[in-house]
GROMACS .gro file of C-alpha atoms in nm:
model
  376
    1UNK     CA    1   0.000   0.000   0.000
    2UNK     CA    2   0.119   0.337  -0.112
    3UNK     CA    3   0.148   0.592   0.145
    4UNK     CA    4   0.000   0.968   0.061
    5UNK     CA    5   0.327   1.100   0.214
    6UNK     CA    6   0.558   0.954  -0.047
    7UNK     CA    7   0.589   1.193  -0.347
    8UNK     CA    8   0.588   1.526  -0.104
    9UNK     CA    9   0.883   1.389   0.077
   10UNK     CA   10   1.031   1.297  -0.252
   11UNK     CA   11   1.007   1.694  -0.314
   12UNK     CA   12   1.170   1.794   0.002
   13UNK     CA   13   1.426   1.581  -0.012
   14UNK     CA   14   1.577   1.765  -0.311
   15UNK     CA   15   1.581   2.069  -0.094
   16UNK     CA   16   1.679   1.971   0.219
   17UNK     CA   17   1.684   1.668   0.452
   18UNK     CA   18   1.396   1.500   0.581
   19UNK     CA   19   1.332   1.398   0.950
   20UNK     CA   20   1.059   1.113   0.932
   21UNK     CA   21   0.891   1.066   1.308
   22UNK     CA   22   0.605   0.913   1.382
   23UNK     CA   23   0.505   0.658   1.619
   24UNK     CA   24   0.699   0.315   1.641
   25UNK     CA   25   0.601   0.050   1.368
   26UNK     CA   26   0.363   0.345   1.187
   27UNK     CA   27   0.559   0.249   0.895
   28UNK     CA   28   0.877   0.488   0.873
   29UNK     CA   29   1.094   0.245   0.760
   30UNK     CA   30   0.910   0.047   0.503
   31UNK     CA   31   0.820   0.450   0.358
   32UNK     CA   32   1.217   0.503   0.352
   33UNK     CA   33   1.267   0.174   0.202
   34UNK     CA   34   1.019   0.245  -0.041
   35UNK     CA   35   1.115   0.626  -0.134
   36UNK     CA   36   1.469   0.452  -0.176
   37UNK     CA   37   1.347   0.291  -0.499
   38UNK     CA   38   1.327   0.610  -0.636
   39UNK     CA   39   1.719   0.629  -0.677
   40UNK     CA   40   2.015   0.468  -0.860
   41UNK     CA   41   2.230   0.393  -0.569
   42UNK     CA   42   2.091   0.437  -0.160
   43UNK     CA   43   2.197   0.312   0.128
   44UNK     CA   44   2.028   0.226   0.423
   45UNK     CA   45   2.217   0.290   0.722
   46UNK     CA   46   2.050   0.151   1.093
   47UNK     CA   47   2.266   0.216   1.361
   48UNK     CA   48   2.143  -0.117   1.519
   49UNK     CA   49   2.373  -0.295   1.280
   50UNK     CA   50   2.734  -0.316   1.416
   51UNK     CA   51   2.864  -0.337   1.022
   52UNK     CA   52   2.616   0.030   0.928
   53UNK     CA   53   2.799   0.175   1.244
   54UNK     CA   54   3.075   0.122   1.088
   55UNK     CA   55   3.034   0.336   0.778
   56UNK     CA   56   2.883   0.549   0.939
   57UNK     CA   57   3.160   0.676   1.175
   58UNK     CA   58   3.391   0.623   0.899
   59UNK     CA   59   3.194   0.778   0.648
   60UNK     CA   60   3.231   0.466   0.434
   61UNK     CA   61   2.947   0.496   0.132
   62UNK     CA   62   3.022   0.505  -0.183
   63UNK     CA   63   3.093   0.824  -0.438
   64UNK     CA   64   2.768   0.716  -0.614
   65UNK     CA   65   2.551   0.712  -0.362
   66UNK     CA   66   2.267   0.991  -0.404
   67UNK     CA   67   2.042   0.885  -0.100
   68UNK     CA   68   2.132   0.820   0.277
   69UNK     CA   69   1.854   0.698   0.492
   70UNK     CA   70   2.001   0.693   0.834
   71UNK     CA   71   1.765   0.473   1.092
   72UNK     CA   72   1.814   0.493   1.493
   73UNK     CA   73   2.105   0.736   1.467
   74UNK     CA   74   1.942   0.905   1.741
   75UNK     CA   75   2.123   0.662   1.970
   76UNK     CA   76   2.451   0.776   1.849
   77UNK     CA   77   2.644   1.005   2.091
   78UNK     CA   78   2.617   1.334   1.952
   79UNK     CA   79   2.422   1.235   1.610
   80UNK     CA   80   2.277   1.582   1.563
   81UNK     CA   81   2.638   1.771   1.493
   82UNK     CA   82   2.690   1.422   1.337
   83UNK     CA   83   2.409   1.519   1.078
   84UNK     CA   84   2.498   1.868   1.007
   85UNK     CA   85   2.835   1.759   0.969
   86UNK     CA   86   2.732   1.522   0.694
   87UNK     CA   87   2.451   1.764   0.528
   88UNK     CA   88   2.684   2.048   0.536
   89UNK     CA   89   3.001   1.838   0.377
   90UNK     CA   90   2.828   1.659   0.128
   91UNK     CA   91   2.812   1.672  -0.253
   92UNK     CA   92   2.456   1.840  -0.391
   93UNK     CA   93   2.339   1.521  -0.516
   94UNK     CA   94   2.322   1.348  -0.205
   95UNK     CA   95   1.979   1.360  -0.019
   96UNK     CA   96   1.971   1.220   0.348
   97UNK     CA   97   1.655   1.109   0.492
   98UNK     CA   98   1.640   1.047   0.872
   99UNK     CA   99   1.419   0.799   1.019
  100UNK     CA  100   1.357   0.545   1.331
  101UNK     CA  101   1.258   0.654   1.648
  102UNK     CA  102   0.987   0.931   1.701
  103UNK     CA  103   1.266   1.050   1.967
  104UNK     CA  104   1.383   1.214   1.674
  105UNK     CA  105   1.094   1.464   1.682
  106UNK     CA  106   1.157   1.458   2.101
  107UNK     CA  107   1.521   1.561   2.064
  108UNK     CA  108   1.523   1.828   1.730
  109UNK     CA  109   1.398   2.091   1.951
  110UNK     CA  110   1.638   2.184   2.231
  111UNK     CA  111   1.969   2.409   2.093
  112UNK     CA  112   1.876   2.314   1.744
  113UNK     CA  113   2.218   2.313   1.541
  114UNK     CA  114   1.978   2.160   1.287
  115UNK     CA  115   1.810   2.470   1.213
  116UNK     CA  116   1.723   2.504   0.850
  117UNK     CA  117   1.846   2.239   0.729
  118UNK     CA  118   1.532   1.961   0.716
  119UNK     CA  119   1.183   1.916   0.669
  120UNK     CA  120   1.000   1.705   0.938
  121UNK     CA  121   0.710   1.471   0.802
  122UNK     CA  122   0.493   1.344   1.061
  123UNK     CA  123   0.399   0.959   0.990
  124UNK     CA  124   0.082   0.845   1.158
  125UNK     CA  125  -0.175   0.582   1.166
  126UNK     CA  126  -0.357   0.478   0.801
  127UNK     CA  127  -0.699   0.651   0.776
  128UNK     CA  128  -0.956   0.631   0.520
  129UNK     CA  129  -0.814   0.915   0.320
  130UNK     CA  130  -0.506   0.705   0.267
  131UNK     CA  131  -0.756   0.390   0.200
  132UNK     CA  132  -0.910   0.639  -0.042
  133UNK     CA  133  -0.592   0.706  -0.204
  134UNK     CA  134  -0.522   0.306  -0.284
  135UNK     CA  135  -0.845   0.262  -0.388
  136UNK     CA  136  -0.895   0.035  -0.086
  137UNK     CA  137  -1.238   0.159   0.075
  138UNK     CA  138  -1.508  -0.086   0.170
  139UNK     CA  139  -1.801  -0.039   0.329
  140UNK     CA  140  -1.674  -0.203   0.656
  141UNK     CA  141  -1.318   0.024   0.636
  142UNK     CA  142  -1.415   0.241   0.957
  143UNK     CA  143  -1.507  -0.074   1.175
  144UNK     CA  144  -1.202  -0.217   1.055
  145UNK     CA  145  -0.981   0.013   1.155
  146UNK     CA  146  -1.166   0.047   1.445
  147UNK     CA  147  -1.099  -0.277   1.541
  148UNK     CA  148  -0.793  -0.333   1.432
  149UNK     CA  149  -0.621   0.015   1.460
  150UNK     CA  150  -0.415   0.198   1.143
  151UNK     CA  151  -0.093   0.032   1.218
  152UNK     CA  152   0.020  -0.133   0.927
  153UNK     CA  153   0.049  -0.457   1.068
  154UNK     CA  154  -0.230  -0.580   1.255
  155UNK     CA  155  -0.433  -0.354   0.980
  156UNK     CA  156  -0.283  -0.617   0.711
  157UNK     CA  157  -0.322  -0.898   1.000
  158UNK     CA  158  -0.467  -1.261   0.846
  159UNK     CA  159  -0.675  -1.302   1.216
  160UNK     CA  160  -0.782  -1.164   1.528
  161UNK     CA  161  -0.521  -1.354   1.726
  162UNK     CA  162  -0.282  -1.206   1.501
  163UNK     CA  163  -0.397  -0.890   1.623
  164UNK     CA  164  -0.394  -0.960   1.982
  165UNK     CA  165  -0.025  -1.129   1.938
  166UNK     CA  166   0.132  -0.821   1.764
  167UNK     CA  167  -0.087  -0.558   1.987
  168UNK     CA  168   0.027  -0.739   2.336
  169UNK     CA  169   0.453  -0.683   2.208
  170UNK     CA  170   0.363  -0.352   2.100
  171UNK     CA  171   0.233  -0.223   2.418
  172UNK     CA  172   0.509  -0.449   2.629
  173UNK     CA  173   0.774  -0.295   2.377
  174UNK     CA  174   0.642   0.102   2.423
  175UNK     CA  175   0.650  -0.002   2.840
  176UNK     CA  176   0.948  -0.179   2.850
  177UNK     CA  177   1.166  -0.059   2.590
  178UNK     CA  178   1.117   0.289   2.429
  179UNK     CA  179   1.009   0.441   2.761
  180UNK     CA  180   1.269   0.334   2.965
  181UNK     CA  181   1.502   0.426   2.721
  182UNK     CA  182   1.378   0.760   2.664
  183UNK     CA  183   1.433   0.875   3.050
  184UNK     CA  184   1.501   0.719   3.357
  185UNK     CA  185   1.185   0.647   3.544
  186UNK     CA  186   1.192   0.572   3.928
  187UNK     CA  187   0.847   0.436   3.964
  188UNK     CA  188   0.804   0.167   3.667
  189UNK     CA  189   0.461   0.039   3.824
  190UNK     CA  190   0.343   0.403   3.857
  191UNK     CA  191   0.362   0.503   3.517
  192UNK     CA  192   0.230   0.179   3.354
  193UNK     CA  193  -0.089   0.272   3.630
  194UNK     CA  194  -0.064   0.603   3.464
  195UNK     CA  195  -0.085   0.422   3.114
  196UNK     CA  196  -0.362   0.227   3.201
  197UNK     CA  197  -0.564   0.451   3.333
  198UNK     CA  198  -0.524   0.674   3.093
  199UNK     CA  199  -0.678   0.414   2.830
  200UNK     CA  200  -1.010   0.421   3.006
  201UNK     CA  201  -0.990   0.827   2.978
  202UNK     CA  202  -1.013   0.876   2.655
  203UNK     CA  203  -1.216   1.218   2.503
  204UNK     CA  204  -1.267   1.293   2.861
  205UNK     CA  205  -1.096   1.588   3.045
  206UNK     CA  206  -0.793   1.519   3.237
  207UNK     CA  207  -0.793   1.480   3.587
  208UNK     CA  208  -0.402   1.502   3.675
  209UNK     CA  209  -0.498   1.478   4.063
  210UNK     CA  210  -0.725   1.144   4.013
  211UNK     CA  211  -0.492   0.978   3.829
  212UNK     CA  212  -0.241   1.082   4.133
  213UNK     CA  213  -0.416   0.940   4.368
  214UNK     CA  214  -0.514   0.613   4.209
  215UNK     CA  215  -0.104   0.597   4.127
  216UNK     CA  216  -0.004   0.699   4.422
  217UNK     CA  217   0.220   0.963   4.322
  218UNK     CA  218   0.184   1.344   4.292
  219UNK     CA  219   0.027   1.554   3.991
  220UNK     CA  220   0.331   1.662   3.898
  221UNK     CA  221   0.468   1.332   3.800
  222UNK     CA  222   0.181   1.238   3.603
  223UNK     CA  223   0.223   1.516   3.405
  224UNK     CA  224   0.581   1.412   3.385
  225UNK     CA  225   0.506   1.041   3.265
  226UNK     CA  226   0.209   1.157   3.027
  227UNK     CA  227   0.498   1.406   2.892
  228UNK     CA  228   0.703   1.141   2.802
  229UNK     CA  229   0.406   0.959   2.636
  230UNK     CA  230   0.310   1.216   2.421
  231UNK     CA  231   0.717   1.212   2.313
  232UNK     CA  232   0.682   0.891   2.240
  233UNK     CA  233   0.418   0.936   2.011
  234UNK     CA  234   0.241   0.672   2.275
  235UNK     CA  235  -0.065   0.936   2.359
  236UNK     CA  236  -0.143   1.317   2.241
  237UNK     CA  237  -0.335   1.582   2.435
  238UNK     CA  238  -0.621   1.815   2.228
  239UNK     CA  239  -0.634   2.118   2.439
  240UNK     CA  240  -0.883   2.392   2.444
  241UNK     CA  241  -0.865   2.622   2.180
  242UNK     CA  242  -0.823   2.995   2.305
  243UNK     CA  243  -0.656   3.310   2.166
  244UNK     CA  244  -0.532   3.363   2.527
  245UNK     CA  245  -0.236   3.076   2.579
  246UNK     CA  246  -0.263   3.112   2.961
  247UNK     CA  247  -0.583   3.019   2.973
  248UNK     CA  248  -0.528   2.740   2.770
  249UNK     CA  249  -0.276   2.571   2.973
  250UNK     CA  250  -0.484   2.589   3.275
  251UNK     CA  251  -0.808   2.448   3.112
  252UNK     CA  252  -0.732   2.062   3.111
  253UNK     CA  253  -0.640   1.900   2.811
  254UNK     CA  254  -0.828   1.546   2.655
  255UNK     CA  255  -0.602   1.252   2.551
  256UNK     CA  256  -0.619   1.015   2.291
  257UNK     CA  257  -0.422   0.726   2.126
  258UNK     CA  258  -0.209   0.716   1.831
  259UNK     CA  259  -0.310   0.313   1.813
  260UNK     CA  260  -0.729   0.358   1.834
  261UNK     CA  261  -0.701  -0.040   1.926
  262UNK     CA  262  -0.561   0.058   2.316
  263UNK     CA  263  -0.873   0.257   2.358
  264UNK     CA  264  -1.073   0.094   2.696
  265UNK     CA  265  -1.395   0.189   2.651
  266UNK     CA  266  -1.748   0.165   2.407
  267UNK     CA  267  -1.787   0.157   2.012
  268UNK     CA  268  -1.877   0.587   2.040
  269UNK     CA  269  -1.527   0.663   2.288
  270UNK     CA  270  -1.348   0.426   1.975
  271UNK     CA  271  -1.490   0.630   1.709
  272UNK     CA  272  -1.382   0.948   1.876
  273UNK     CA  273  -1.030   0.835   1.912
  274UNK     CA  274  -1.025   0.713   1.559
  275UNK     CA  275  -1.167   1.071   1.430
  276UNK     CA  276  -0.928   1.246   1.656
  277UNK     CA  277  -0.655   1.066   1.489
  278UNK     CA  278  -0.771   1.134   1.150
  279UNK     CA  279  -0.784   1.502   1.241
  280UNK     CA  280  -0.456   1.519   1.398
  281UNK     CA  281  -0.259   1.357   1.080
  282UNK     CA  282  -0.468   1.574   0.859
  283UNK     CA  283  -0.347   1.864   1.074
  284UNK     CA  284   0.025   1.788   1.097
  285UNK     CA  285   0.010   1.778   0.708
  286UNK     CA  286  -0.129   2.104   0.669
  287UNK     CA  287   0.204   2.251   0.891
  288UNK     CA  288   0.432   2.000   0.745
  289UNK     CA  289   0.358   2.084   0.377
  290UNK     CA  290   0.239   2.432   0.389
  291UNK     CA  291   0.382   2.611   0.665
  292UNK     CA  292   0.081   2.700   0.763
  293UNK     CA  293   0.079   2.677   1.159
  294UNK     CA  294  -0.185   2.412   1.180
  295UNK     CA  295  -0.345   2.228   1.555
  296UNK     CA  296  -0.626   2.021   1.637
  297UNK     CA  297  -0.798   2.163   1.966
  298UNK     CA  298  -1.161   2.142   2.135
  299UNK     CA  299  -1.384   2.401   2.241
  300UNK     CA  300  -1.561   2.474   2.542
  301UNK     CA  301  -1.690   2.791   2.711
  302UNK     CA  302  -1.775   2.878   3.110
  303UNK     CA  303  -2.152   2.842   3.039
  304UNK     CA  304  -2.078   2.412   2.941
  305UNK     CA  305  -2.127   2.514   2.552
  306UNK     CA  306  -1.851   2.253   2.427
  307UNK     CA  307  -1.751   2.089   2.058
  308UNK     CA  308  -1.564   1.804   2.037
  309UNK     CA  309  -1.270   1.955   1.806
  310UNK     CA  310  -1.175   2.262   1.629
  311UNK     CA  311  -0.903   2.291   1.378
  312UNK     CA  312  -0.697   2.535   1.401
  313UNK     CA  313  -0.524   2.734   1.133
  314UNK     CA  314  -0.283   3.056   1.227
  315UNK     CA  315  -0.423   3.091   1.547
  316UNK     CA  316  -0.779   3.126   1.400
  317UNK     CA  317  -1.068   2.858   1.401
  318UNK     CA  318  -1.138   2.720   1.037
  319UNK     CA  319  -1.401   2.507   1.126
  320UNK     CA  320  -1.576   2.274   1.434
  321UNK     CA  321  -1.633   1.947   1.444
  322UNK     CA  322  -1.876   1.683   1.637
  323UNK     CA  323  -1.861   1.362   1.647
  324UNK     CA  324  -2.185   1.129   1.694
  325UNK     CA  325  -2.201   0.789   1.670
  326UNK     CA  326  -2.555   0.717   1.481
  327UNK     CA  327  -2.831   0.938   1.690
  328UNK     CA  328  -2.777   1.338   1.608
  329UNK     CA  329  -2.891   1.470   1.946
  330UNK     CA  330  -2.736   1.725   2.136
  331UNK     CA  331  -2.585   2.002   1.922
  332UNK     CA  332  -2.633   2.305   2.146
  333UNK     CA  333  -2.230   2.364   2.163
  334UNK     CA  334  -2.187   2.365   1.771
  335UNK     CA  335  -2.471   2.543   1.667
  336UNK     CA  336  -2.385   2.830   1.954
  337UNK     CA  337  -2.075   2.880   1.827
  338UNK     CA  338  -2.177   2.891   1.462
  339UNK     CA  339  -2.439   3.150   1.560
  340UNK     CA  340  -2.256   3.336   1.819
  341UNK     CA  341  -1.873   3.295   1.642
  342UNK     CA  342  -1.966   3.218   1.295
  343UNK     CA  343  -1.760   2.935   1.272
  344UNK     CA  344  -1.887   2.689   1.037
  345UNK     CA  345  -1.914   2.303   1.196
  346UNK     CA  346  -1.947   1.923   1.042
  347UNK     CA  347  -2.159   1.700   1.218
  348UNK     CA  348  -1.933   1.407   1.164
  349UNK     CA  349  -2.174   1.042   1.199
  350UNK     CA  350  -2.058   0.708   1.168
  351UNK     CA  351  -2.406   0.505   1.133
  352UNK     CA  352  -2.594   0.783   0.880
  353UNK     CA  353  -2.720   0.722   0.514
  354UNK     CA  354  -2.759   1.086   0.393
  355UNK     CA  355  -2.640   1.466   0.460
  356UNK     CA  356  -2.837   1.740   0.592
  357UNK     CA  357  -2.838   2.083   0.706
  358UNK     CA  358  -2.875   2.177   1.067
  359UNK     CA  359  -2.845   2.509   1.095
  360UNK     CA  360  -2.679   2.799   0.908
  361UNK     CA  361  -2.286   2.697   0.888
  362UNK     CA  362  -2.349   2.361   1.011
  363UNK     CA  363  -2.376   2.047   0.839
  364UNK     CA  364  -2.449   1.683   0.890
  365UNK     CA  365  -2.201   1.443   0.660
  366UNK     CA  366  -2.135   1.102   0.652
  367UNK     CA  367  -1.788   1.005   0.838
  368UNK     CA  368  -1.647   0.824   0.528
  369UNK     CA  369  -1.749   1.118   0.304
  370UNK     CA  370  -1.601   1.364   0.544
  371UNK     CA  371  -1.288   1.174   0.589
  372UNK     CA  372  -1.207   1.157   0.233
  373UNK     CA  373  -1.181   1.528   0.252
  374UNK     CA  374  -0.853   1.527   0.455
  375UNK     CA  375  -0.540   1.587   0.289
  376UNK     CA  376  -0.402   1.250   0.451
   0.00000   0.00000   0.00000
């Protein structure tokens, strides 16, 4: 399956390097493998592989080679002067893509030598815009990736016990492995708690002094450990959208999962997460490909008036969305806002057979109709 991503990082990479993060087995390095094709001689460097190490530090590859895809160099001392050395040193031909861990994304930002020098393409979950673009829809495409999640692999998975298999490592490898890793953490039991309980949150406001107690640590460490899951590209946070950024970072936050198949909870909190990823990945593309300063927030005011998500474009609210499972009850939050704002608003439904018009600047529309509009 092709991935939407493919030709606008071929673009970029004639311009500059690429950073490609994403959460773990989202399908970075299969994409790299894949863009690779595109050119006469690449190399794939992992710095897993004791014999790849080994060019690397010697700078080893050969004259001819026009691509460089360099996977886990993050775990090489000092791999960002590394990379600048390389970029800055190298012959015009030579493109370098970066891939592996989404510490990547974790790490670029603090005393960036990097700076101007890449392009950073978010990889996430497959959605039904990318189904879309292989020609792959069905009618049962949103349960299946409900059930299944839009990792690659259990998504391609021959049975359910496949699933479970592969989803079981996954989360052991993201507890075990990438997490303790990434930082140091005292309490091991305390933050899987936190992970845990945080799958039986989802879409619902976060309570950082609940999940303390039932931890048994303070709310400042489970802001810590959810931190480090959102670095990990393990959970994300859709905050409240307001034009005040105080404000903002007092109101509490909802989370969501990158893998829709973690999700505890009903068919409608499932949905929800699946939609939120959708938005976020169409959101990240918008700021990855346009510059245009793109985020996925929610909306709520003192009175209780409250839509599910807003997207965000320069600061300013291009449009509201709400997310209902079959029955379209409810709208009170959306429709204020379209009357009192004059935002417009999609009433996004999973179980609905036509499209209607609820109110000036709000519509209803079909999730797989609505989803097809995203740019991934």
């Amino acid at each position: 399956m092709q991935r939407i991503q493919k030709e606008r990082i071929l673009k970029d990479l004639k311009k500059k390097m690429v950073f490609l993060v994403g959460p773990r087995q989202a399908g970075k390095t299969w994409l790299s493998k894949d863009i690779a094709k595109q050119y006469n001689n690449p190399i794939y460097l992992s710095y897993d592989s004791i014999q790849d190490r080994k060019i690397m530090t010697e700078y080893a590859w050969s004259e001819k080679t026009d691509l460089i895809i360099f996977d886990e160099i993050h775990k090489m001392r000092g791999w960002k002067n590394y990379i600048k050395g390389v970029y800055d040193t190298k012959p015009e031909y030579i493109h370098i893509l970066v891939t592996g861990s989404a510490r990547l994304d974790a790490y670029k930002n603090a005393g960036d030598s990097l700076a101007g020098r890449y392009r950073v393409h978010r990889l996430l979950p497959i959605t039904i815009r990318e189904l879309e673009y292989n020609k792959l829809i069905t009618k049962e495409s949103i349960d299946v990736l409900l059930q299944r999640g839009g990792f690659p692999e259990p998504f391609l998975a021959q049975s359910n016990e496949d699933i479970q298999i592969w989803r079981n490592q996954y989360t052991e490898t993201l507890l075990r492995e990438d997490i303790l890793e990434f930082k140091d953490i005292d309490n091991f039991k305390a933050m899987k708690t936190v992970f845990e309980l945080l799958r039986t949150k989802v879409g619902s406001p976060i309570s950082y002094s609940s999940i303390a107690i039932d931890a048994g640590i303070s709310p400042k460490t489970v802001k810590n450990y959810i931190s480090i899951l959102e670095s990990l590209y393990i959970v994300f946070l859709v905050k409240p959208f307001t034009t005040k950024i105080g404000r903002s970072i007092l109101k509490e936050p909802k989370v969501y999962f990158y893998d829709t198949g973690l999700v505890v909870g009903d068919i409608e909190i499932q949905f929800e997460n699946f939609i939120a990823v959708s938005l976020l990945k169409h959101s990240h593309a918008i700021t990855d490909e346009t510059g245009v300063v793109s985020r996925l927030a929610t909306l709520r005011n003192k009175e209780g008036k409250e839509v599910d998500f807003v997207l965000v474009h320069d600061n300013a609210v291009d449009s509201m969305i709400e997310i209902k499972l079959s029955k379209v009850d409810d709208l009170q939050g959306i429709e204020y806002f379209a009357h009192k704002n004059g935002f417009t608003g999609w009433v996004v439904v999973k179980n609905s057979t036509r499209n209607q018009k609820i109110t000036q600047g709000v519509e209803k529309i079909q999730a797989v109709e609505y989803l097809k509009t995203l740019k991934v």
